Coordinates of C-alpha atoms in Angstrom, one line a residue:
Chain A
X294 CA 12.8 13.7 30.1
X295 CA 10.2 11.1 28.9
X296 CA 9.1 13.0 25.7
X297 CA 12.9 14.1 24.9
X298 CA 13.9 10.6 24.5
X299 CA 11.1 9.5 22.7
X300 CA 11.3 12.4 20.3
X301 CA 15.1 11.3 20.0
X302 CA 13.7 7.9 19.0
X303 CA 11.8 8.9 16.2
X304 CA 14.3 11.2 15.1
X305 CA 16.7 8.2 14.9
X306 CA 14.6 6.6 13.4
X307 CA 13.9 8.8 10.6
X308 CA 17.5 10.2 10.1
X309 CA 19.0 6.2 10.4
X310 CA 16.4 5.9 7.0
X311 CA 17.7 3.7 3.7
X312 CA 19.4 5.9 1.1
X313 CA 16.9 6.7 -1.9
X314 CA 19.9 7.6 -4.1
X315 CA 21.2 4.2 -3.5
X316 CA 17.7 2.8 -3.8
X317 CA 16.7 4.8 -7.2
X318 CA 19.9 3.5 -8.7
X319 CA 19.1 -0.2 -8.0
X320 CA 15.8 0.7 -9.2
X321 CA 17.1 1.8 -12.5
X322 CA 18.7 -1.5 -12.6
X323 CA 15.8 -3.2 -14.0
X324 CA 15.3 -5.1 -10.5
X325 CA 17.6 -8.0 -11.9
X326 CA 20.6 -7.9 -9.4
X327 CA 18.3 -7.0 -6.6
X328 CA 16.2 -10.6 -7.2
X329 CA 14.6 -12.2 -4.3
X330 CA 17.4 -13.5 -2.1
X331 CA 15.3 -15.6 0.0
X332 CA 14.2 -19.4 -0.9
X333 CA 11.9 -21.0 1.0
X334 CA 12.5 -24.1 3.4
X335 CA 9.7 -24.3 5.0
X336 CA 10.6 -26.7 7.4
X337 CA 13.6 -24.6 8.7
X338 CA 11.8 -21.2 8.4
X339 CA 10.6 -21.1 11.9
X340 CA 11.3 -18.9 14.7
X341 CA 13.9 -20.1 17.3
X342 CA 14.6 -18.9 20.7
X343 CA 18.1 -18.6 22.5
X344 CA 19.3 -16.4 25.7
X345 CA 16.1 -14.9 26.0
X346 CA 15.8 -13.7 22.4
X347 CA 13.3 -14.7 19.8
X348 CA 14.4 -15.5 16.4
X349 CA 11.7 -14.7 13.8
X350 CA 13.3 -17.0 11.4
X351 CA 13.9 -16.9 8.2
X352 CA 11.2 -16.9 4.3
X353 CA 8.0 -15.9 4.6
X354 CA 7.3 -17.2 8.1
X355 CA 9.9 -15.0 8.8
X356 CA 8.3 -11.9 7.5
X357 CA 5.7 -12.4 9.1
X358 CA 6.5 -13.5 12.4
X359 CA 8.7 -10.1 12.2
X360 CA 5.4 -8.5 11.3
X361 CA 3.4 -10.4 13.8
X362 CA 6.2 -9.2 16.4
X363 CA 5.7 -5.5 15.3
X364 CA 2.1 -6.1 15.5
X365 CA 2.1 -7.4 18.9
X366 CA 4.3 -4.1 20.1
X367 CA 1.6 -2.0 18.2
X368 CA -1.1 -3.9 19.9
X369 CA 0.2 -3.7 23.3
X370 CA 1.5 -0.2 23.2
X371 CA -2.7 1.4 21.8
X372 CA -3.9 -0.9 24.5
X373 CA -2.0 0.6 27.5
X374 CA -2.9 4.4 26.0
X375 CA -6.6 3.5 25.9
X376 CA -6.4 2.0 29.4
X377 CA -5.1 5.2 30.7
X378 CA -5.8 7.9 28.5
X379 CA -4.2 11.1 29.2
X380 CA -5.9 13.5 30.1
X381 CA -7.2 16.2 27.7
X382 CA -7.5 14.3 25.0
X383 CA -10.3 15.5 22.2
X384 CA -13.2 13.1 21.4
X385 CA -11.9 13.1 17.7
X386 CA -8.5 11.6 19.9
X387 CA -9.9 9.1 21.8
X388 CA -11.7 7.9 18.6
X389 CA -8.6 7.6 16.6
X390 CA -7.2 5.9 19.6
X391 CA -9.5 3.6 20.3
X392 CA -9.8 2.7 16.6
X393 CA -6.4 2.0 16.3
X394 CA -6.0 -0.4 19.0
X395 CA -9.0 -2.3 17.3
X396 CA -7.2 -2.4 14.0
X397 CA -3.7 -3.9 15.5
X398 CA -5.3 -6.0 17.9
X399 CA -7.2 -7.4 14.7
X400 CA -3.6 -7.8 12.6
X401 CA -2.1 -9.3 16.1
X402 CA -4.9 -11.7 16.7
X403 CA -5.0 -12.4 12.7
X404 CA -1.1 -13.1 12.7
X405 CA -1.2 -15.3 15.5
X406 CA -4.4 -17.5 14.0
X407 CA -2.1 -17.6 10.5
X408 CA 1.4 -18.7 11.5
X409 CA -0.7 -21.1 14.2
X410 CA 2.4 -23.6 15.4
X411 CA 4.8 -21.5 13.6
X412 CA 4.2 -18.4 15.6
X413 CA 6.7 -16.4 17.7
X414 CA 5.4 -16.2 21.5
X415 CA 3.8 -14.1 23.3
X416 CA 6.4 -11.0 24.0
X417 CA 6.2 -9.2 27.2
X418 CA 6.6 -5.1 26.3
X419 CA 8.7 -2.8 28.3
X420 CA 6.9 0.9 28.1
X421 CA 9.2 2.2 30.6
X422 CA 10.0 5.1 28.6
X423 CA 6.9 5.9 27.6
X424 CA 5.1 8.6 29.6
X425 CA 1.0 7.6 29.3
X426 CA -0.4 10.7 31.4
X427 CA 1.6 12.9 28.2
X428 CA 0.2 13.5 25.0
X429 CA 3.0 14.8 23.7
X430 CA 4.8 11.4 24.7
X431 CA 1.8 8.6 23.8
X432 CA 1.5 10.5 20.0
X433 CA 5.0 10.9 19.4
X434 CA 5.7 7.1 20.1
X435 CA 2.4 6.5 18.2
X436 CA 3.6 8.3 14.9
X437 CA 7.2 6.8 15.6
X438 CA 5.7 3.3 16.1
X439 CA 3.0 3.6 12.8
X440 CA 5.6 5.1 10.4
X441 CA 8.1 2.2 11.5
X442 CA 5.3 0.0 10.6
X443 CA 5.0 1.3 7.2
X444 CA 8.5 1.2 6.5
X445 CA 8.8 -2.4 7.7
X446 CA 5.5 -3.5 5.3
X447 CA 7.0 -1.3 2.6
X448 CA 10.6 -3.0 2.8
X449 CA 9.9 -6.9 3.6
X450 CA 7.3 -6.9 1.2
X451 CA 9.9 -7.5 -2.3
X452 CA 11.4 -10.6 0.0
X453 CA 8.1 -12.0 0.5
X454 CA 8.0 -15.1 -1.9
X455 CA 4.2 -16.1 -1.9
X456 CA 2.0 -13.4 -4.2
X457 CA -0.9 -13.9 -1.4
X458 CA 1.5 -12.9 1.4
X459 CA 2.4 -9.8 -0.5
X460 CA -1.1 -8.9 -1.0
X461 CA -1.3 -9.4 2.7
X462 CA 1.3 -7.2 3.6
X463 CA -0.2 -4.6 1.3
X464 CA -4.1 -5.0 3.1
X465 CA -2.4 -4.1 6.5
X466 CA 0.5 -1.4 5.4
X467 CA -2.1 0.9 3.7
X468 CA -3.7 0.9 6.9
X469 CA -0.9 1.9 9.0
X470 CA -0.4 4.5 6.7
X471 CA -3.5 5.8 7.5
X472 CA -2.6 5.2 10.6
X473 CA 0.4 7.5 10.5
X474 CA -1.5 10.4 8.8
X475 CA -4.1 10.7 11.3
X476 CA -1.8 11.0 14.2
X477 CA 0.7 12.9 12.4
X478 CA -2.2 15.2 11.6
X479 CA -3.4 15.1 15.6
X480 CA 0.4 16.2 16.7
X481 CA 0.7 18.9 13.2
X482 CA -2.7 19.6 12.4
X483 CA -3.5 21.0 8.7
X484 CA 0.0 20.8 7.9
X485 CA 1.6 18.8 5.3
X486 CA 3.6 16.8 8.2
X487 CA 0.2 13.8 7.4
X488 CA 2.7 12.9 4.6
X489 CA 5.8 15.0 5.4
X490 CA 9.2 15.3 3.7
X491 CA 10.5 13.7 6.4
X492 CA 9.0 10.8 5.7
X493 CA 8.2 10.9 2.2
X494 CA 10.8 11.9 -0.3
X495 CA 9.5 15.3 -1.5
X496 CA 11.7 14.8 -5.1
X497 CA 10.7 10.9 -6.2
X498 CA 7.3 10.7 -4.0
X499 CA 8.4 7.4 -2.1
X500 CA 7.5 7.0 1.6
X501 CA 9.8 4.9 3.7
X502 CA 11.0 1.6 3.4
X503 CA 13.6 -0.7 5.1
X504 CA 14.6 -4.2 6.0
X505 CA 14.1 -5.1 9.3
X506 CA 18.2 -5.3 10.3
X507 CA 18.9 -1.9 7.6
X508 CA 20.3 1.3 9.0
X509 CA 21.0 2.2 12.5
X510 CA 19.1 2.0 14.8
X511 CA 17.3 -0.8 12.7
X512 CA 13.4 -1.4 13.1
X513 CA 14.7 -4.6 15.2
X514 CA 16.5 -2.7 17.5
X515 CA 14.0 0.1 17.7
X516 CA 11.3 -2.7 18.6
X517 CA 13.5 -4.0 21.2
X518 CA 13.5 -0.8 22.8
X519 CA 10.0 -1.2 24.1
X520 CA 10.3 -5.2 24.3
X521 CA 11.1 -7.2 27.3
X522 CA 11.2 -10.4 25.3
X523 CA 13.9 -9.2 22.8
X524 CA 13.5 -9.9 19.5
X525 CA 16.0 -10.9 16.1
X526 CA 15.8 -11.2 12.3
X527 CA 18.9 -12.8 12.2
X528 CA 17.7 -14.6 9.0
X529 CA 16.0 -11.9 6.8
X530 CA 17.8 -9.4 5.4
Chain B
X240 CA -27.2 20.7 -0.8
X241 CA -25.3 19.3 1.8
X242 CA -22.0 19.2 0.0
X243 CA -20.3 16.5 2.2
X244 CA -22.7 14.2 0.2
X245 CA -22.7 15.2 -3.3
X246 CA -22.9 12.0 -4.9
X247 CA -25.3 11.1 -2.7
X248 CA -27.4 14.2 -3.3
X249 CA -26.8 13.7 -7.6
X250 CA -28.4 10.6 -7.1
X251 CA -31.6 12.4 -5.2
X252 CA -31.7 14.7 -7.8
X253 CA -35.2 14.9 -9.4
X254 CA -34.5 17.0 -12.4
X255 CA -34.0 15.3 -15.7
X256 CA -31.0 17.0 -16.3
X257 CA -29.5 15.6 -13.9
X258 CA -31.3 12.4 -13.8
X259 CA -29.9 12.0 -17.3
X260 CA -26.3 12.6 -16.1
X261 CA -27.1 10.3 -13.4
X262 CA -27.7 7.4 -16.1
X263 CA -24.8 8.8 -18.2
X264 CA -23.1 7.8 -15.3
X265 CA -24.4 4.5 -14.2
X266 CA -24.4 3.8 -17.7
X267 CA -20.8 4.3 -18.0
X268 CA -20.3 2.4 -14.9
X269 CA -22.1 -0.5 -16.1
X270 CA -20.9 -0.8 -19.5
X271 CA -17.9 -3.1 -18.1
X272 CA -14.7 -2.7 -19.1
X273 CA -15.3 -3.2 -22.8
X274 CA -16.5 0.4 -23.1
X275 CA -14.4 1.5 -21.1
X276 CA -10.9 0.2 -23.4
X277 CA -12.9 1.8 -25.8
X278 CA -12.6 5.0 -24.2
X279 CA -9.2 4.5 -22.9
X280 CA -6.4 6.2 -24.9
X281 CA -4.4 3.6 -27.1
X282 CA -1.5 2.6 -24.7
X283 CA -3.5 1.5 -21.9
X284 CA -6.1 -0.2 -24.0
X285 CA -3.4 -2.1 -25.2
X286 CA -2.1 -2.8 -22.4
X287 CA -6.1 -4.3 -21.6
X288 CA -6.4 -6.1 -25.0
X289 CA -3.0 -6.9 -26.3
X290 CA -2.0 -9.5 -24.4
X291 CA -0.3 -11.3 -27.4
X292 CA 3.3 -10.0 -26.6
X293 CA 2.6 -11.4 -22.8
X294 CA 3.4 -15.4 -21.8
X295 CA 0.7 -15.7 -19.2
X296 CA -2.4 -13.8 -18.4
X297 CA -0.5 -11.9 -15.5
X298 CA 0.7 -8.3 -17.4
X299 CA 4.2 -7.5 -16.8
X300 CA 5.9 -5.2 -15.1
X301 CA 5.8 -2.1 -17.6
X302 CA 2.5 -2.7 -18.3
X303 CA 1.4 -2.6 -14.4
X304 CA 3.4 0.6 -14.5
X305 CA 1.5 2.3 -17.5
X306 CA -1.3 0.9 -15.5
X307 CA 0.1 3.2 -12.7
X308 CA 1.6 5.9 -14.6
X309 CA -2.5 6.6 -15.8
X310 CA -3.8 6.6 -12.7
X311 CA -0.7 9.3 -11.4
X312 CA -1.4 11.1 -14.7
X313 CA -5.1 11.8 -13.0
X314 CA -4.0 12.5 -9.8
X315 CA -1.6 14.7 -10.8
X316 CA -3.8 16.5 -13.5
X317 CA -6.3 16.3 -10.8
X318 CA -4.6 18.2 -8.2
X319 CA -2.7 20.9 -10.5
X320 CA -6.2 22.3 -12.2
X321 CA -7.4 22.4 -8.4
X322 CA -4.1 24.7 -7.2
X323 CA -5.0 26.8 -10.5
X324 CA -8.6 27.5 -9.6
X325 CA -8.6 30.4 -7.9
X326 CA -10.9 30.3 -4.5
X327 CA -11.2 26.7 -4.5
X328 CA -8.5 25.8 -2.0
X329 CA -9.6 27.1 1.2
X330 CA -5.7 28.5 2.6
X331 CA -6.5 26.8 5.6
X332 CA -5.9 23.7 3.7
X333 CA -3.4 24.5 0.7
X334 CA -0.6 23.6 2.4
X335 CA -2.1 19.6 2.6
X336 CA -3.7 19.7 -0.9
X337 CA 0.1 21.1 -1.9
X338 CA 2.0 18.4 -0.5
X339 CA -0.3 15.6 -2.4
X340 CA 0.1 17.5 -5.5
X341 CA 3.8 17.5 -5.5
X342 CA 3.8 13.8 -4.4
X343 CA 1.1 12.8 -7.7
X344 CA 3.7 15.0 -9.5
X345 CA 6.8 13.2 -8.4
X346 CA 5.4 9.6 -9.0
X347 CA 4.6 10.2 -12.6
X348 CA 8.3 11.2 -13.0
X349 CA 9.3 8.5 -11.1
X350 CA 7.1 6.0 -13.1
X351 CA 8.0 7.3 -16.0
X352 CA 11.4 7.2 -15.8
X353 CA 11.2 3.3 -14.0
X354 CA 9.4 2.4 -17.2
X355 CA 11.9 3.9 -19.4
X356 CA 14.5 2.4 -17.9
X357 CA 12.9 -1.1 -18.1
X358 CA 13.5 -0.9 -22.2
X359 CA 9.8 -0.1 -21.8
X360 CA 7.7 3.0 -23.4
X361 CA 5.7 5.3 -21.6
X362 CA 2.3 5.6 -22.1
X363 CA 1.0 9.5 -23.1
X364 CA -0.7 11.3 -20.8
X365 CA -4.5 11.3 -21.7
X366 CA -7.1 13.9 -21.8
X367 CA -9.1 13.9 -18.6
X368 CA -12.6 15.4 -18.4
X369 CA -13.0 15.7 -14.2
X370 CA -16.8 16.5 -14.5
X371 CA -17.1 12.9 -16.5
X372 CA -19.1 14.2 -18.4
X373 CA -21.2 17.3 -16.4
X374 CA -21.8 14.9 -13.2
X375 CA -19.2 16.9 -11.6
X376 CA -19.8 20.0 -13.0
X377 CA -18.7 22.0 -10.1
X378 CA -15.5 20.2 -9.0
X379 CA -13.0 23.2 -9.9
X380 CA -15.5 25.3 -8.1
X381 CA -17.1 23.7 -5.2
X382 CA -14.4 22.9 -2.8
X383 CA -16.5 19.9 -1.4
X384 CA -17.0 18.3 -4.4
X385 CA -13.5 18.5 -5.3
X386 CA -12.4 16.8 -2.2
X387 CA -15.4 14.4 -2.8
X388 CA -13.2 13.2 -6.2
X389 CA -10.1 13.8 -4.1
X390 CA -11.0 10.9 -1.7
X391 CA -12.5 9.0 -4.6
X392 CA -9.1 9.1 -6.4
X393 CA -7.0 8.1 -3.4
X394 CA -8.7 5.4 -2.2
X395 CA -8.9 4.0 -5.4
X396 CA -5.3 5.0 -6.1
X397 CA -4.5 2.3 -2.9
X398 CA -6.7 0.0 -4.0
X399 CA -5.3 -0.5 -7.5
X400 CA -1.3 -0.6 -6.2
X401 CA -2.2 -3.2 -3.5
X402 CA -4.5 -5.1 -6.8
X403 CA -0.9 -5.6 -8.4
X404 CA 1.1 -6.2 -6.0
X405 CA 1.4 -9.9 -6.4
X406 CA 1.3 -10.0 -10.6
X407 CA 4.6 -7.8 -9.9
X408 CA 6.1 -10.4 -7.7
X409 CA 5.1 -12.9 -10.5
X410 CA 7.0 -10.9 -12.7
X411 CA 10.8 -11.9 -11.8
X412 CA 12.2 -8.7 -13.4
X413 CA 10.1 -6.8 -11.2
X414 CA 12.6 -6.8 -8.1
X415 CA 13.1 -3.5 -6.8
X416 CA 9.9 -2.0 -8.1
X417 CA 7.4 -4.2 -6.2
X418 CA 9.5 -1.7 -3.5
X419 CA 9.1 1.4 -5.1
X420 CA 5.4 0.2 -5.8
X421 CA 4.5 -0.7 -2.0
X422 CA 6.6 3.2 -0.9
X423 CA 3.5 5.0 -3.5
X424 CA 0.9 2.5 -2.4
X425 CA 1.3 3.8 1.4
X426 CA 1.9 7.5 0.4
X427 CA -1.8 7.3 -1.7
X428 CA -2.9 5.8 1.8
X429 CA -1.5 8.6 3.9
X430 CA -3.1 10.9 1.1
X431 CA -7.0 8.9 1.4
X432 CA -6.3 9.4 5.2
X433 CA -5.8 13.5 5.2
X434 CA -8.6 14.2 2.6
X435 CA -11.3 11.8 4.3
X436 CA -10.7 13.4 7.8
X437 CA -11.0 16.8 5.7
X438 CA -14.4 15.7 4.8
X439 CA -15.3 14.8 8.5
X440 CA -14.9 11.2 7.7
X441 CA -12.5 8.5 9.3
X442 CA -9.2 8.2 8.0
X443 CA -9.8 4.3 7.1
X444 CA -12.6 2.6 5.3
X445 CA -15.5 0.6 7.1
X446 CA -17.4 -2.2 5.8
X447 CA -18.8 -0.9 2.1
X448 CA -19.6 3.1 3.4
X449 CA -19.2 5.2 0.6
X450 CA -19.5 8.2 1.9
X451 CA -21.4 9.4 -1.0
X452 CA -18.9 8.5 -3.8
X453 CA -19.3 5.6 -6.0
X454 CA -20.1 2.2 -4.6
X455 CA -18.0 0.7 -6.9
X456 CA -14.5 2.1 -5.1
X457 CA -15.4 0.7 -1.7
X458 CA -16.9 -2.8 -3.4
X459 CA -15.6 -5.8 -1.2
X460 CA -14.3 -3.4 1.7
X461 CA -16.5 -5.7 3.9
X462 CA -14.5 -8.5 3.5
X463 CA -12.8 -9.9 7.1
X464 CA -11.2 -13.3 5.1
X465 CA -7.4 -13.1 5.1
X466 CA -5.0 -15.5 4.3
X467 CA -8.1 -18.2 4.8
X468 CA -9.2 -17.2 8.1
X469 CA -12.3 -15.3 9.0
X470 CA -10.8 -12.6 11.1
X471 CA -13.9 -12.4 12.9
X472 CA -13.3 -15.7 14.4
X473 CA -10.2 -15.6 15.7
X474 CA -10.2 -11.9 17.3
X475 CA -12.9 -10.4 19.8
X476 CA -12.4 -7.3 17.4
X477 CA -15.9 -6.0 16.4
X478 CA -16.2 -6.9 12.6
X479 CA -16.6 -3.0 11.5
X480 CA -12.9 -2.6 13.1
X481 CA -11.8 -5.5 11.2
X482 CA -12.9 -4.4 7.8
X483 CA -11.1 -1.1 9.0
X484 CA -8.0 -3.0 9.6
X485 CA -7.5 -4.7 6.1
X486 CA -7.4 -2.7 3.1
X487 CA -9.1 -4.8 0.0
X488 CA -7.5 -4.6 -3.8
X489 CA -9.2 -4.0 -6.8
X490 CA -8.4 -5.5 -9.7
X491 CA -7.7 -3.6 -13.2
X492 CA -10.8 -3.9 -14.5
X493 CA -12.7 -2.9 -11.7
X494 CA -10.5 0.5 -11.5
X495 CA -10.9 1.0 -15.1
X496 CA -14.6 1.0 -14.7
X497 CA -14.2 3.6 -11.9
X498 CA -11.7 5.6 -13.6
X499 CA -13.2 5.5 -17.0
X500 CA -15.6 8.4 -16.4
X501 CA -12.9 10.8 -15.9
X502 CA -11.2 9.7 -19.1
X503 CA -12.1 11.3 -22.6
X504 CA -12.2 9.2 -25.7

C-alpha cells in the first residue's frame, strides 16, 4: 500500500522528532555551551562525491548545499504532481499546487545560481513510492516533505555562520511553513492540524526543528528515500 | 461594506469622522518611530533609545527578546479578547483561531522565561488599544475585521523574527535561541497562512498586495534580490511566484511604526 507507507513516513518522521525537554534545557543555558561548532574553511567546505553518494560538505556551503539538496527533492517531487495531477482535485488544489512548484523551483533555481561552482549536482529522484493518481498519497508526502523542510531551515539555521545566510534561510523557511499550513489545511480542513500539536509543541509554542543527521530516521535519510542520487551531511551536525 | 476589505473601504470612507480617523492613522503611521517610542511603554522604548549599555549598534539578545516578547504580548492579548467576545468566532473556525491563541500564549511564557534566564528582565505587558484609536472600532465585533488585524499581526509577526535573525547570530550568547527564534518565526508563518486563506486570500504574500491592510506590512515584499542575485534571472519562475517564494524582514523600526497604533501611551 502506496499511501500506508507514506503515511508511515511521515509518522516517522514526526515521532523520530528532537526532544524539546532536552532542547528547553540547553536553552535555559544561556546558549553558551551550545555555541556555533562550525568554522568556516572555505576552501574545504565543498561537497564531495564517493560510491555514488554526494557529500554536501561541511560550513555554510554545507548548509546550503543540504538546503539546495532538499530544494531539488521539493522541486522535483511538485513538478511530477502537476504533470499528472490526480484526478479530482479542487481548483483551490491545483492552485496551491501549482504555486508551490513555482516557489521551490524558484529556491532550487536560486540555490543553484548562489553556490555556482560549489554546488552539489544535479540528483536524479526516486518517486517509486509515491502514488501520483492518489490524493491521499501526493498530499501526505507533500505535508511530510514541507514540514521536513521547516524543520531542516529551523535547525541548520543556529550553525549557519554568515548573518546574511541566516536571513536567507529565514526568507525561504517562512514560506515552507506556509507551505505546510495550506496543505495540512487541504488534507484537515478547518482544523487546527494547519499548525498541529504534532508538529508544534502545544506547551512552549515551538514548531519543529532538527539537524540534518538528528533522530531517526534523520531528514538525510528521509531525503534519500525519494533520491536516486543519495545524499550525506557527513560534515554538519 | 465588503468586509474582506475593510482597510481598504476606511480609506474610501467619505465621512469626516472617519476621514479624521483615517489621518489619525496615517498620521500615526507617518510620525516615524520617534512618536512612536514615545508611545511605547518604558522597557521597549528603552530598548529603542538606550543603547548606552550596548557595544555596537546591533541590540542584544534580551533586548531582541523584549522586542519579541511585545509583539507575543499583542498577539496573545489579541487573540484572548477575540475567544471572549461572544459571537465573533464563527464555530466553524474556533478550533483554528484556538490553536493560534494557545501558541501566542505559549511564546510569551516561553520568551519570558528565555529572558529571565538570560540574567535579563522582562519587559511588562503594555496596554493595547486594538481599535488604534476607533479605526477599528468593530474588531471584537465584526468577525472580518478581526481577521483583517489577525493577518495583519501574523505577517508582521514573521516579518519582525526573520528582521532579527542575523543581530541574534551577531550576538555570540545568543546560541540556542536564534533556534527557538527560527521554531516561533515558522509557527507565526503557519499562523499568516491559515488566517489569509480564511479571508479568501493565498496563503503567501505576492509582490506588495495588501489585501486591504496597511501598506506598510507588505513594504519590500516585491523584492526578487537574494543573496546578490536577481532571482528573476536565473529561474524561468514568473516574478509574482518569486516574490511568493522569499519572505522579506522588516526591521524594528519599521514594525514599531506598524505596531504603534495598537499600543496606548
Amino acid at each position: 500500500m502506496k499511501e500506508t507507507n507514506d503515511e508511515g513516513t511521515v509518522q516517522k518522521i514526526l515521532t523520530a522528532q528532537f526532544n524539546r525537554k532536552t532542547f528547553l534545557k540547553y536553552s535555559a543555558i544561556a546558549g553558551s555551551t551550545m555555541a556555533i561548532g562550525l568554522e568556516a574553511c572555505h576552501k574545504d567546505d565543498n561537497p564531495s562525491m564517493s560510491n555514488g553518494t554526494v557529500d554536501v560538505g561541511s560550513g555554510d556551503t554545507g548548509i546550503l548545499n543540504f538546503a539546495y539538496a532538499l530544494e531539488q527533492l521539493e522541486a522535483a517531487f511538485y513538478i511530477q504532481v502537476n504533470a499528472s495531477m490526480y484526478s479530482g482535485a479542487t481548483n483551490e488544489e491545483k492552485q496551491i499546487l501549482a504555486d508551490i512548484m513555482n516557489h521551490e523551483i524558484a529556491h532550487r533555481d536560486f540555490f543553484k545560481a548562489a553556490l555556482g561552482s560549489s554546488a552539489i549536482m544535479q540528483l536524479q529522484v526516486d518517486f517509486s513510492k509515491i502514488d501520483f493518481t492518489s490524493r491521499a498519497s501526493v498530499l501526505g508526502t507533500a505535508k511530510a516533505l514541507e514540514d521536513t523542510g521547516v524543520s531542516a531551515y529551523n535547525g541548520a539555521g543556529q550553525y549557519i555562520m554568515k548573518g546574511d545566510y541566516l536571513t536567507l534561510a529565514g526568507k525561504i523557511v517562512s514560506v515552507e511553513a506556509r507551505h505546510a499550513a495550506a496543505i495540512r489545511d487541504l488534507l484537515n480542513p478547518k482544523s487546527a492540524s494547519f499548525a498541529g500539536d504534532d508538529v508544534v509543541d502545544p506547551t512552549t509554542g515551538l514548531d519543529f526543528s532538527r539537524t540534518p543527521n538528528a533522530g531517526s530516521p534523520s531528514i538525510v535519510a528521509t531525503a534519500n528515500t525519494f533520491l536516486k542520487t543519495k545524499i550525506s551531511a557527513t560534515k554538519l551536525p | 461594506m465588503n468586509t474582506t476589505k475593510i482597510f481598504e473601504a476606511l480609506a474610501n470612507e467619505k465621512n469626516e469622522t472617519d476621514l479624521s480617523r483615517r489621518d489619525a492613522l496615517n498620521k500615526t503611521l507617518k510620525l516615524g518611530l520617534k512618536a512612536v517610542i514615545a508611545a511605547i511603554p518604558l522597557g521597549l522604548s528603552s530598548i529603542m533609545s538606550n543603547r548606552a549599555f550596548a557595544q555596537t549598534s546591533t541590540p542584544g539578545v534580551v533586548d531582541i527578546l523584549n522586542y519579541a516578547l511585545t509583539l507575543e504580548y499583542l498577539e496573545s492579548e489579541f487573540y484572548q479578547m477575540g475567544l471572549a467576545s461572544p459571537g465573533l468566532v464563527p464555530s466553524s473556525d474556533m478550533n483554528i483561531i484556538a490553536q493560534i491563541s494557545k501558541h501566542e500564549d505559549a511564546h510569551v511564557a516561553l520568551l519570558k522565561s528565555t529572558i529571565a534566564s538570560l540574567q535579563g528582565t522582562p519587559v511588562n505587558k503594555p496596554n493595547f488599544d486594538f481599535t488604534a484609536g476607533g479605526t477599528f472600532a468593530d474588531v471584537f465585533i465584526n468577525y472580518q475585521t478581526f481577521l483583517a488585524l489577525s493577518n495583519a499581526f501574523e505577517d508582521t509577526g514573521v516579518r519582525a523574527y526573520k528582521g532579527q535573525a542575523a543581530n541574534l547570530l551577531a550576538d555570540k550568547a545568543a546560541g540556542a535561541v536564534i533556534t527557538a527564534a527560527l521554531d516561533i518565526h515558522s509557527v507565526e508563518a503557519r499562523h499568516a497562512s491559515e488566517i489569509r486563506r480564511l479571508r479568501g486570500f493565498k496563503g503567501w504574500i505576492t509582490q506588495t498586495q495588501a489585501n486591504g491592510l496597511p501598506a506598510a506590512i507588505y513594504a519590500g515584499e516585491d523584492n526578487t534580490m537574494q543573496g546578490g542575485k536577481d532571482v528573476k534571472t536565473v529561474t524561468a519562475v514568473p516574478a509574482d511566484a518569486i516574490t511568493e517564494a522569499f519572505d522579506e524582514p522588516l526591521s524594528m523600526a519599521q514594525v514599531l511604526a506598524i505596531a504603534g497604533p495598537f499600543i496606548k501611551a
